[in-house]
mmCIF file of C-alpha atoms in Angstrom:
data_model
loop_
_atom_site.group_PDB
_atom_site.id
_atom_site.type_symbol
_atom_site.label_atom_id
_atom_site.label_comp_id
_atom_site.label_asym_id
_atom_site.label_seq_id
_atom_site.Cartn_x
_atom_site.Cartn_y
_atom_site.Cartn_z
ATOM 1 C CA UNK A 1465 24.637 8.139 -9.814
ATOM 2 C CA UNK A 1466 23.506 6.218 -13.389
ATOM 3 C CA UNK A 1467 19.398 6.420 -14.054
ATOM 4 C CA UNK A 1468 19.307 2.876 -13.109
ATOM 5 C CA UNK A 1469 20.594 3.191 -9.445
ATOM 6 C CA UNK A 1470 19.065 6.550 -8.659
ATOM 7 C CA UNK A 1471 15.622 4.395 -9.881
ATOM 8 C CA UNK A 1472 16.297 1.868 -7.664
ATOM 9 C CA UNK A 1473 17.082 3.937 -4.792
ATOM 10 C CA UNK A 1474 13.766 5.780 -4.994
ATOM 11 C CA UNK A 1475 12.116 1.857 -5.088
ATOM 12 C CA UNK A 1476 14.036 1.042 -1.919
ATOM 13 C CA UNK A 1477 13.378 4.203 -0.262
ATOM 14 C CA UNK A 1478 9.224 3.536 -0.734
ATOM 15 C CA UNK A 1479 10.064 -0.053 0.525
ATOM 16 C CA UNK A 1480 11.825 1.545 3.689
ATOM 17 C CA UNK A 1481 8.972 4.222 4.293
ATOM 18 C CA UNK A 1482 6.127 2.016 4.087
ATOM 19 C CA UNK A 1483 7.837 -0.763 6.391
ATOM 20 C CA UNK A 1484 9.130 1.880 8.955
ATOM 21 C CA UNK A 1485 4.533 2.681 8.616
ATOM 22 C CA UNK A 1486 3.987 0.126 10.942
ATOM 23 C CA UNK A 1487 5.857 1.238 13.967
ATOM 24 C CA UNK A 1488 5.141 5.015 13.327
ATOM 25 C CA UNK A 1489 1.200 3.764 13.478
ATOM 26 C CA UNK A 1490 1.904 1.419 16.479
ATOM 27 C CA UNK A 1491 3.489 4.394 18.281
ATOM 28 C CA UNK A 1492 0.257 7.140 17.305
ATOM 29 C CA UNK A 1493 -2.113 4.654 18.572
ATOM 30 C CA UNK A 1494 -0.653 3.971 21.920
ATOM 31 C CA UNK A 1495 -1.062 7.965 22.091
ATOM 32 C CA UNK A 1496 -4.298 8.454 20.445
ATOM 33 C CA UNK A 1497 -7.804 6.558 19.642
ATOM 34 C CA UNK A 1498 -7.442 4.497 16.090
ATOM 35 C CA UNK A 1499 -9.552 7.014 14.592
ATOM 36 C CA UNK A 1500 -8.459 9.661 15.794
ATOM 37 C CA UNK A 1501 -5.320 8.758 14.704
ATOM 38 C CA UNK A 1502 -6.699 8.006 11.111
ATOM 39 C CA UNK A 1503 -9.088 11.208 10.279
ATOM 40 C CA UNK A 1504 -5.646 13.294 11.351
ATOM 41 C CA UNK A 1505 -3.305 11.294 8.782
ATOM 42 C CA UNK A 1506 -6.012 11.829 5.962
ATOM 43 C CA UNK A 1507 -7.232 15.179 6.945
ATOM 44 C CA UNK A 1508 -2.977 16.245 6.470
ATOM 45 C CA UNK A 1509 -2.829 13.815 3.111
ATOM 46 C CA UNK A 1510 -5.491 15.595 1.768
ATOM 47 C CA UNK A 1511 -4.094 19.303 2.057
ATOM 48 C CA UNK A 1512 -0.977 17.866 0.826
ATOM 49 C CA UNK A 1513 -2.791 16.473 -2.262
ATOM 50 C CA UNK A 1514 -4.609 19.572 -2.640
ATOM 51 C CA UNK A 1515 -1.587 21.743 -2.406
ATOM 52 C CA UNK A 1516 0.849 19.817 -5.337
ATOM 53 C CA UNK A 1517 -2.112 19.697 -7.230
ATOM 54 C CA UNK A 1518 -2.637 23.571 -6.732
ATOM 55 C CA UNK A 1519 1.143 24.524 -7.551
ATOM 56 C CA UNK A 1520 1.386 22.229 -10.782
ATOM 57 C CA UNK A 1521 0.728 23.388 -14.066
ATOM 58 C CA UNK A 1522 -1.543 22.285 -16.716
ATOM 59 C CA UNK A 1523 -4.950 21.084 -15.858
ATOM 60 C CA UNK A 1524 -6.398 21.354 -12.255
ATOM 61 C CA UNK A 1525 -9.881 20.320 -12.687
ATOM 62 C CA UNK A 1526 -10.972 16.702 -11.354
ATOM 63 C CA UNK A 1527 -12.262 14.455 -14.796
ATOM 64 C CA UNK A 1528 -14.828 12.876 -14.279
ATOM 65 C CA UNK A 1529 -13.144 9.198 -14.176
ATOM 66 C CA UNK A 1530 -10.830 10.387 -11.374
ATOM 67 C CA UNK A 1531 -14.029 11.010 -9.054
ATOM 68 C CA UNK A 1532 -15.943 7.999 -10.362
ATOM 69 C CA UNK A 1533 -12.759 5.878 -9.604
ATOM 70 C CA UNK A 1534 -11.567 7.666 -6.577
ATOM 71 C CA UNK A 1535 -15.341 7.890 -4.275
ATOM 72 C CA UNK A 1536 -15.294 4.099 -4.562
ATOM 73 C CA UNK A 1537 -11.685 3.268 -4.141
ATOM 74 C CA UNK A 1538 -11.766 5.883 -1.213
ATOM 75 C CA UNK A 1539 -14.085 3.887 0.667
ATOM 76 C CA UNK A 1540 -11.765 0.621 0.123
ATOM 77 C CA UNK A 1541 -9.475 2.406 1.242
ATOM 78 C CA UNK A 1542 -10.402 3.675 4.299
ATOM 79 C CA UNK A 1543 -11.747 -0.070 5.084
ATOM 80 C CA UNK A 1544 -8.065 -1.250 4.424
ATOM 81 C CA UNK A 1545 -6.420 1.555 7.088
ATOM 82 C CA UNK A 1546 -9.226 1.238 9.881
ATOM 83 C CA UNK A 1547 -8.295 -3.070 9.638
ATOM 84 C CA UNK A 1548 -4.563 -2.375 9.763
ATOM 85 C CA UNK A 1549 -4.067 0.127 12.207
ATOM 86 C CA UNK A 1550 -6.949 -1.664 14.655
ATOM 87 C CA UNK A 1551 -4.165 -4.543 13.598
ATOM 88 C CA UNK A 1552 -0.695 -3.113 14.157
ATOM 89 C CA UNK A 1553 -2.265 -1.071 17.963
ATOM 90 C CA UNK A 1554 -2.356 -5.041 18.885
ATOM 91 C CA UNK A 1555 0.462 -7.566 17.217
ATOM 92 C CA UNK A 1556 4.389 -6.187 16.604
ATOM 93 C CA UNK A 1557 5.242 -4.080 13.169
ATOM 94 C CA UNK A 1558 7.327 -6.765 12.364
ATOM 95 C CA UNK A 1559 4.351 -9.327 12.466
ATOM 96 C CA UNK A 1560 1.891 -6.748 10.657
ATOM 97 C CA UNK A 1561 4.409 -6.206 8.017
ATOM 98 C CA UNK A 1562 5.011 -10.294 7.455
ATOM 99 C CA UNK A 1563 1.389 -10.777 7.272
ATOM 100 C CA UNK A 1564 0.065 -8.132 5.348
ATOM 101 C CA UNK A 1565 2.709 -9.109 2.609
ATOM 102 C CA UNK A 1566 -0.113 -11.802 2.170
ATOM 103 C CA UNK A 1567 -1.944 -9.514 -0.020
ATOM 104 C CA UNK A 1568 1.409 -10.275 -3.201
ATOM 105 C CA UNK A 1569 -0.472 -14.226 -3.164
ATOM 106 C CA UNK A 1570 -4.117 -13.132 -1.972
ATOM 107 C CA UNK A 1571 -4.641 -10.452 -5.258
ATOM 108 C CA UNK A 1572 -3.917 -12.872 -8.273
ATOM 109 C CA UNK A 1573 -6.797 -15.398 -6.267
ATOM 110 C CA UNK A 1574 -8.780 -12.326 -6.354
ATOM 111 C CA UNK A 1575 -8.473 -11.232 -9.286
ATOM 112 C CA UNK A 1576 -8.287 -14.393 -11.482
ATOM 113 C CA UNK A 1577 -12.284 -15.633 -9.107
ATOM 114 C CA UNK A 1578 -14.629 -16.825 -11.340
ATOM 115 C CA UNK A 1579 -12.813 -16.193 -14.732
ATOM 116 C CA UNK A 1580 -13.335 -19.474 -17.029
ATOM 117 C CA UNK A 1581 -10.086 -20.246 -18.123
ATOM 118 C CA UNK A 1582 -7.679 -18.294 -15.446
ATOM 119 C CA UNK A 1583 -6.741 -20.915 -12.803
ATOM 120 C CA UNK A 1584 -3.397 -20.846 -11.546
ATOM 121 C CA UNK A 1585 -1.020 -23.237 -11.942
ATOM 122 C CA UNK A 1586 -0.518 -26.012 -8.470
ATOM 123 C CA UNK A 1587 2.869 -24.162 -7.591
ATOM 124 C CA UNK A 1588 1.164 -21.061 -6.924
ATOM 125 C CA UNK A 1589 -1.538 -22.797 -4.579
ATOM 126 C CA UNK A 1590 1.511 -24.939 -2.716
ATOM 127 C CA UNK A 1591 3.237 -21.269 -2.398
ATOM 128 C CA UNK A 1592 0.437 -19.868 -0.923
ATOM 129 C CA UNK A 1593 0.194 -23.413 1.350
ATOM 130 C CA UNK A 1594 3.317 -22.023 2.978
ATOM 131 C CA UNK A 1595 2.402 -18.324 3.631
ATOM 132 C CA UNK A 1596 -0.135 -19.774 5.195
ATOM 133 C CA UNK A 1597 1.885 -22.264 7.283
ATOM 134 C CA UNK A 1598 3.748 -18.926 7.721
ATOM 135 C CA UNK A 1599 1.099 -16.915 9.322
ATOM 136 C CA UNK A 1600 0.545 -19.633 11.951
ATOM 137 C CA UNK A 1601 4.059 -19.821 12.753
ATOM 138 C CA UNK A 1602 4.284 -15.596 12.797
ATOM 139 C CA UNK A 1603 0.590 -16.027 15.424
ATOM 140 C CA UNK A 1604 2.879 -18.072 17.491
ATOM 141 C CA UNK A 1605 5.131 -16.170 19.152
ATOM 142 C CA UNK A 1606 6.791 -18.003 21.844
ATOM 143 C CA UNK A 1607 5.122 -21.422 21.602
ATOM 144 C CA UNK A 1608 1.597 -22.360 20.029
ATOM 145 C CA UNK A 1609 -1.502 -20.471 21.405
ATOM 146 C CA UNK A 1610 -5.039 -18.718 20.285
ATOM 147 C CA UNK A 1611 -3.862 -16.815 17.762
ATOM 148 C CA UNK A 1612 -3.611 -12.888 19.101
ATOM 149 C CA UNK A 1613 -6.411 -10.224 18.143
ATOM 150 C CA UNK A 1614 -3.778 -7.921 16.513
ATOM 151 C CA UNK A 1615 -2.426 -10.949 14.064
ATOM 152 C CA UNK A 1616 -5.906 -11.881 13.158
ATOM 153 C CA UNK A 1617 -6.969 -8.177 11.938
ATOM 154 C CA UNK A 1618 -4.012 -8.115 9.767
ATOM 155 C CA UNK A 1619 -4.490 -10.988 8.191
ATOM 156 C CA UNK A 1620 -7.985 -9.419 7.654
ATOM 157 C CA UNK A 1621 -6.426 -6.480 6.254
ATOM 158 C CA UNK A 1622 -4.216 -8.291 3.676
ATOM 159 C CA UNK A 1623 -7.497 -9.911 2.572
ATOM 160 C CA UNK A 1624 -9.160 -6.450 2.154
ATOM 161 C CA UNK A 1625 -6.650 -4.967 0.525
ATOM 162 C CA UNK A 1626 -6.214 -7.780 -1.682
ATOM 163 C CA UNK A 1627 -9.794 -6.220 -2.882
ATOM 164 C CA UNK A 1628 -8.874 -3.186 -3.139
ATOM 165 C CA UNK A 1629 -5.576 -3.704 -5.400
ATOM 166 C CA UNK A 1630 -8.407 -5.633 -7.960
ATOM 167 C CA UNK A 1631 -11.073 -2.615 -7.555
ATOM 168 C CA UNK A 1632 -8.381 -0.365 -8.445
ATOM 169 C CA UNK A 1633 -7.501 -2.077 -11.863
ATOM 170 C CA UNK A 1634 -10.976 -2.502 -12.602
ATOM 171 C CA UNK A 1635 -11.769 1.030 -11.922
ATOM 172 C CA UNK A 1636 -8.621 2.813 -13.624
ATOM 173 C CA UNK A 1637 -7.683 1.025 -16.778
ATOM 174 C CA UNK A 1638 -8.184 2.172 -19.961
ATOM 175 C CA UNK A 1639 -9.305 5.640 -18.497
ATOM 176 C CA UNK A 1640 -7.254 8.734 -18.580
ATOM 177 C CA UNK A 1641 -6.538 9.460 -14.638
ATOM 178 C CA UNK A 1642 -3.961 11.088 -12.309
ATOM 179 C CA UNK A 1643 -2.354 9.212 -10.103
ATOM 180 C CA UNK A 1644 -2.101 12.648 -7.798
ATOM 181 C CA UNK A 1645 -5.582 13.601 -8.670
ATOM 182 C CA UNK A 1646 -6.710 9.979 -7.899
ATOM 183 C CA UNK A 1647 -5.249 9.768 -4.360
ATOM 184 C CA UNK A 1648 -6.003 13.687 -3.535
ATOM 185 C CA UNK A 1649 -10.062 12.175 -4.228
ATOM 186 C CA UNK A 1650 -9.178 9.060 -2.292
ATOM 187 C CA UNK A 1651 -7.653 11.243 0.674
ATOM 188 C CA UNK A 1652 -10.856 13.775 0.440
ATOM 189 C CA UNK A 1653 -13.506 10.527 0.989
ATOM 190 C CA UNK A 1654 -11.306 9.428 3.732
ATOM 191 C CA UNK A 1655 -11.556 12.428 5.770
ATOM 192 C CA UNK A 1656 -15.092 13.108 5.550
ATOM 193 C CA UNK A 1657 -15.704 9.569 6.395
ATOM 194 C CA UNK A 1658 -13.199 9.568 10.005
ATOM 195 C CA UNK A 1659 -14.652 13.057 10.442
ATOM 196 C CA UNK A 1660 -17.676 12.531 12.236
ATOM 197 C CA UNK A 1661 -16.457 9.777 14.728
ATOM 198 C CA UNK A 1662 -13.246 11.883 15.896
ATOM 199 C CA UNK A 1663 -14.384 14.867 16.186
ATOM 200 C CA UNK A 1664 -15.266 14.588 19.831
ATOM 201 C CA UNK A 1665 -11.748 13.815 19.993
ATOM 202 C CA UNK A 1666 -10.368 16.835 18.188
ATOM 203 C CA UNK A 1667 -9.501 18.872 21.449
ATOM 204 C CA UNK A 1668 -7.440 15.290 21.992
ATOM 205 C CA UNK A 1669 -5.477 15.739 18.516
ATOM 206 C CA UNK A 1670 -4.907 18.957 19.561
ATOM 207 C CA UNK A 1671 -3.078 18.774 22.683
ATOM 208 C CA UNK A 1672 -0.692 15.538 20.934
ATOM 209 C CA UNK A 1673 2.685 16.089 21.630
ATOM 210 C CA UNK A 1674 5.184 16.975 19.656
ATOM 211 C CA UNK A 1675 6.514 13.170 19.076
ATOM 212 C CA UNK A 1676 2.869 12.189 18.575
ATOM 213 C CA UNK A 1677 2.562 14.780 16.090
ATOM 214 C CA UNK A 1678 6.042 13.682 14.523
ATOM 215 C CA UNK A 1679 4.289 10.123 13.245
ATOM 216 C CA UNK A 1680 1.192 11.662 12.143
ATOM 217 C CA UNK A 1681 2.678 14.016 10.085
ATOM 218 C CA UNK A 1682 5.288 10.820 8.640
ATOM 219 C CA UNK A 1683 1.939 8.721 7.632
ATOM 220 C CA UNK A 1684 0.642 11.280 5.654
ATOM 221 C CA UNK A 1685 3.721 12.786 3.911
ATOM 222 C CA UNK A 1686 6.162 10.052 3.792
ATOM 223 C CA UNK A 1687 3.869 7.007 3.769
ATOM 224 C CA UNK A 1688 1.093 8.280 1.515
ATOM 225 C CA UNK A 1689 1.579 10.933 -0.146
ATOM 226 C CA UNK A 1690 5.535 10.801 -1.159
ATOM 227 C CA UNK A 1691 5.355 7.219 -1.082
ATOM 228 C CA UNK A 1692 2.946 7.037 -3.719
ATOM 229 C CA UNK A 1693 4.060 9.369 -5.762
ATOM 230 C CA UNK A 1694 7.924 8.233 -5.595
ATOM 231 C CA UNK A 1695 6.248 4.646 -6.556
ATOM 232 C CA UNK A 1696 4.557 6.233 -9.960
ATOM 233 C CA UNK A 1697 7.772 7.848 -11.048
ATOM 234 C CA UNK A 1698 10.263 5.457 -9.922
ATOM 235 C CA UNK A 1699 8.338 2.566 -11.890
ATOM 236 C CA UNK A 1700 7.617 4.367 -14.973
ATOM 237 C CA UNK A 1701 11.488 4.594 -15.476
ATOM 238 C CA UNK A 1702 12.044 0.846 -14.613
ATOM 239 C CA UNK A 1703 10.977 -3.142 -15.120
ATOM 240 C CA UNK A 1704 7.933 -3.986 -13.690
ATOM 241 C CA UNK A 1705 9.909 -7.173 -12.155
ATOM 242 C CA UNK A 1706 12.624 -5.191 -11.024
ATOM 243 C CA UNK A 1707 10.511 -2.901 -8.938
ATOM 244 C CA UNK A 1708 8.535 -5.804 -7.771
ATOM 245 C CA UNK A 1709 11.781 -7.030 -6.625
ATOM 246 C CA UNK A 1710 12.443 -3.839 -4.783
ATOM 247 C CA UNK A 1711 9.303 -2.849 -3.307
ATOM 248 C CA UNK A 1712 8.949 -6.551 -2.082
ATOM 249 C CA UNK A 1713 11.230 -6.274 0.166
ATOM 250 C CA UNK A 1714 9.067 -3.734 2.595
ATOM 251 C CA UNK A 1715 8.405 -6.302 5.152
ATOM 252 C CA UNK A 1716 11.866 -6.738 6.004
ATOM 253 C CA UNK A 1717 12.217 -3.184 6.333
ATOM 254 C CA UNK A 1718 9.317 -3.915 9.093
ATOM 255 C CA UNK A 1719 11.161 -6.216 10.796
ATOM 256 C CA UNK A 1720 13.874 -4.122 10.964
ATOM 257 C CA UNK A 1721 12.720 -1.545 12.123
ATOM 258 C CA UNK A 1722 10.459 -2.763 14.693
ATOM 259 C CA UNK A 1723 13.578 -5.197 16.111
ATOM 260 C CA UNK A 1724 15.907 -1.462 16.081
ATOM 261 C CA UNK A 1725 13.292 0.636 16.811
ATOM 262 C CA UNK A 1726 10.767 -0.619 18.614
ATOM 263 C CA UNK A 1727 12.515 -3.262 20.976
ATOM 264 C CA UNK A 1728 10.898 -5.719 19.520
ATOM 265 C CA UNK A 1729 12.125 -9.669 19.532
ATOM 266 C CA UNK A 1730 12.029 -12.053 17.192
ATOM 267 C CA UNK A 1731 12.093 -16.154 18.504
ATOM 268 C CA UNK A 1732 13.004 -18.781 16.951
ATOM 269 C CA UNK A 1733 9.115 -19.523 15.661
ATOM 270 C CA UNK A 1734 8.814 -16.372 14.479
ATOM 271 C CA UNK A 1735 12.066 -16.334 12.464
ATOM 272 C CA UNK A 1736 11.011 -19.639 10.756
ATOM 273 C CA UNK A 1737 7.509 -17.740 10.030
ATOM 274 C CA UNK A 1738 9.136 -14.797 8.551
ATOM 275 C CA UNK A 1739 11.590 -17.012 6.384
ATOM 276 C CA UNK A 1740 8.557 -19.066 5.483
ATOM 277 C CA UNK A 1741 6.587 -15.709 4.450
ATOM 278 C CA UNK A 1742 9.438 -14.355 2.716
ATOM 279 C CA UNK A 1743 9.720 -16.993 0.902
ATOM 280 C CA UNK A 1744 6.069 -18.169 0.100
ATOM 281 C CA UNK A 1745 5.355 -14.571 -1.907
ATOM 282 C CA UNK A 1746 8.599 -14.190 -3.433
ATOM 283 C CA UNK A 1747 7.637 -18.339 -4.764
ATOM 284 C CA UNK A 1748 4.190 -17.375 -5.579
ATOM 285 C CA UNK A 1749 4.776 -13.736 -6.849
ATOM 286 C CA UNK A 1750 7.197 -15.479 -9.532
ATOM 287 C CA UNK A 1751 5.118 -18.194 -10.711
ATOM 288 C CA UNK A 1752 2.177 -16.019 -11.212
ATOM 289 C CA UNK A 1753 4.233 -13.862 -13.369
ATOM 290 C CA UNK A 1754 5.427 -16.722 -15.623
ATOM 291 C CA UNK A 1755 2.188 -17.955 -15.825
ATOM 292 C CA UNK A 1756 0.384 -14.680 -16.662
ATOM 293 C CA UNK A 1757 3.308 -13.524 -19.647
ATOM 294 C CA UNK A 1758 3.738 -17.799 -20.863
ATOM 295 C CA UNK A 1759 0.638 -18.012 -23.084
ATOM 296 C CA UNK A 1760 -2.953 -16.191 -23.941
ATOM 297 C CA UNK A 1761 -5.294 -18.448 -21.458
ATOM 298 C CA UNK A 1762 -6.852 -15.843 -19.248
ATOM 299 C CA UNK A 1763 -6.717 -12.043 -19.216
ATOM 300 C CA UNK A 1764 -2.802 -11.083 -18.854
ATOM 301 C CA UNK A 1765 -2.785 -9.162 -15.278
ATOM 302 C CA UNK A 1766 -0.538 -6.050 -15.133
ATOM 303 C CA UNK A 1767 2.158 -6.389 -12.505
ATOM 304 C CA UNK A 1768 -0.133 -3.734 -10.329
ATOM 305 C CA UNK A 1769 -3.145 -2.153 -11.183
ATOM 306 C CA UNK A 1770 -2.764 0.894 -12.439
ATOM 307 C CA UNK A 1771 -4.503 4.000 -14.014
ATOM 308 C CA UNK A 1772 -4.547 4.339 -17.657
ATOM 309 C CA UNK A 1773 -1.424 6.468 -19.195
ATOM 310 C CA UNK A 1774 -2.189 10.072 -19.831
ATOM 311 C CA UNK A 1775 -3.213 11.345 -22.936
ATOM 312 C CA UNK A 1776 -0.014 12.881 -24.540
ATOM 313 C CA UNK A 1777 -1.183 16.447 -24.524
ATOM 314 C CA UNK A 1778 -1.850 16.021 -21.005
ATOM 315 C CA UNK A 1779 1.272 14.450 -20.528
ATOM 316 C CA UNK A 1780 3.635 17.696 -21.663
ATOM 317 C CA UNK A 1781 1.304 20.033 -19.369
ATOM 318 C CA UNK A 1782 1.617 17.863 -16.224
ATOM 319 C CA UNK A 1783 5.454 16.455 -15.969
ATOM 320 C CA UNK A 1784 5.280 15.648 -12.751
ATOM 321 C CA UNK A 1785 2.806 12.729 -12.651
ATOM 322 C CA UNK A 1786 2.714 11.288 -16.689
ATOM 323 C CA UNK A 1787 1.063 8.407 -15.655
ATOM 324 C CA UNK A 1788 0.237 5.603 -12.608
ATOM 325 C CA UNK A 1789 2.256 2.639 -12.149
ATOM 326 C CA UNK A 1790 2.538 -0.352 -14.068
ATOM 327 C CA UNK A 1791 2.992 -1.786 -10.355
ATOM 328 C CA UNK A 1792 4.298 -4.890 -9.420
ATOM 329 C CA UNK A 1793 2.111 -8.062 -7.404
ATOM 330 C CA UNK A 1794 3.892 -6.079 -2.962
ATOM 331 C CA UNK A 1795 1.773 -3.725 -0.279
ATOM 332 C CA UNK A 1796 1.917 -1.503 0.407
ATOM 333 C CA UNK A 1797 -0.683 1.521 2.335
ATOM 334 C CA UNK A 1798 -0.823 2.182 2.902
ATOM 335 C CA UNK A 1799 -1.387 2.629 3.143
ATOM 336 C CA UNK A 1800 -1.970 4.828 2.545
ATOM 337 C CA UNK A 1801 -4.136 6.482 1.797
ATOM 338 C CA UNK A 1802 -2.245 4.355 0.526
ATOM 339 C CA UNK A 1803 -0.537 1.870 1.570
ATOM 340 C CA UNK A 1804 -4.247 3.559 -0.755
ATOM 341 C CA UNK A 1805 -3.045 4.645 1.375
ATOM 342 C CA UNK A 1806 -1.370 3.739 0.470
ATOM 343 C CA UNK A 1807 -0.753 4.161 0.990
ATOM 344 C CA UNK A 1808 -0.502 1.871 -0.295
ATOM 345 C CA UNK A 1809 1.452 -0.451 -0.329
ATOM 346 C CA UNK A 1810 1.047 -5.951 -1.219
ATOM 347 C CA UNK A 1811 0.700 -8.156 -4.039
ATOM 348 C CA UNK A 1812 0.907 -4.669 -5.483
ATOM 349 C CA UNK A 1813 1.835 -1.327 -3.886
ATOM 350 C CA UNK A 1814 -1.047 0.966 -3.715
ATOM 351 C CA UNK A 1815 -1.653 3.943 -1.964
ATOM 352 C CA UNK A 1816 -2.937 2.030 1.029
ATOM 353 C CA UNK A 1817 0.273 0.817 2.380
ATOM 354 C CA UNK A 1818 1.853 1.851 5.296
#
């Protein structure tokens, strides 16, 4: 397999973890309390982080950027995973995955508020017209009604982590920081901060089952921690647009999977709201692109916020992680503690999708 296909491979693979995210936290929090469910995917992130941080060589020691960065982007976070997975326990995954995809049209507003000089151009405001039309058709379902619980806190949770995508380019460029060290901080604040209200409900976490324990132990590997670290390596050895392109496509993965999966069925509505979606960020991704890279008005926007490149000595002593992500406006998180948590995962895929 060339460089180029085993690159976009890796891109696809994140796409397909972080959409599969939805049902795997759907089917946790039908067995366990939200947070319950949330302290146990940080608290296994974390020791994850902690041990490839451990076994690499080079430097160990946090800077002092990565904590300043990471307390703060910790907390966004967090705010990011408790909206979502409150979100996904009530709508489909393939609904959560279509609307959080918001976040690829919701960033660039974010981002480019209050800047003299940095208004988009009318295409990208008619694009976002029809993820918007989108979302109503997606709220649907079988015929027109108050929009469901579930629906709305996604929607909420595209808008948050449309804030935390902006905080994290704010906070991490032009500074020297880990992407590894930077989500092993992130994962840290997270647990300290679900600690307190599950602990009551540790004996709970305890007694999970083995399938229960199966998705737990998916969010925090697969759709944080390897998620975001395929993500950093995969798209330092390719175009920003192409992974864009690739990581994009994470909310059909949702659908997908939760139509496979999760027995899920898609009407006619629906189908017209995903196309819609689909289509709306792919439109409005692309025209913010051209209009950030066509001339100097505004500040040019990277295609996802990213930590500054590592110093070159630091570079040779730490291989595996040379630098974050010149990401793309997808997801994804996260989620996680990610999808920053990621991971992840959006107009750009951070560590809060999934």
């Amino acid at each position: 397999m060339s460089d180029v296909r085993r690159t976009d491979a890796v891109l696809l693979l994140v796409a397909i973890v972080w959409g599969s995210s939805y049902l795997s936290a759907q089917t946790a929090t039908a067995a366990l309390p939200v947070l319950l469910v949330l302290f146990a995917r940080y608290a296994l992130s974390a020791l994850a982080c902690a041990g490839l941080v451990l076994a690499r060589r080079g430097p160990r020691r946090w800077t002092r950027d990565e904590l300043r960065a990471g307390v703060p982007l910790g907390l966004t976070q967090a705010a990011v995973l408790v909206v979502e997975t409150y979100g996904v326990a009530h709508t489909t995954a393939a609904n959560a995955g279509l609307i959080i995809s918001l976040t690829i049209v919701l960033t660039p507003l974010l981002d480019r508020a209050g800047r003299s000089g940095a208004g988009l151009p009318p295409a990208f405001y008619a694009a976002t017209g029809v993820c918007v039309l989108a979302v109503a058709l997606l709220m649907s379902g079988n015929g027109f009604h108050a929009p469901r619980s579930g629906d709305l806190l996604m929607l909420g949770a595209a808008l948050v982590r449309a804030g935390h995508v902006v905080l994290v380019g704010r906070l991490t460029v032009g500074r020297a920081i880990r992407p590894l060290h930077l989500t092993a901080v992130q994962t840290v604040v997270g647990t300290v901060l679900f600690l307190p209200a599950a602990g009551a409900g540790l004996p709970t976490l305890a007694r999970a089952d083995a399938g229960t324990w199966t998705q737990l132990v998916y969010l925090a590997l697969f759709c944080s921690v390897f998620a975001f670290l395929a993500q950093t390596w995969a798209v330092q050895r390719s175009s920003a647009s192409r992974a864009s392109l690739l990581l994009g496509t994470e909310p059909l993965w949702a659908v997908a999977v939760g139509v496979a999966l999760g027995g899920e069925h898609l009407t006619a509505l629906t189908c017209l709201g995903a196309a819609l979606m689909l289509s709306g960020t792919y439109w409005g991704q692309s025209v913010e692109r051209a209009h950030r890279t066509a001339g100097p008005a505004g500040r040019a926007l990277p295609d996802l916020p990213s930590p500054a490149p590592i110093p070159p000595d630091r570079t040779e002593k730490d291989p595996a992680c040379p630098s974050s992500p010149a990401t793309s406006s997808t997801a994804t998180s996260d989620t996680s503690t990610s999808r920053t948590a990621s991971d992840p995962a959006s107009a750009s895929p951070t560590p809060t999708s999934g």
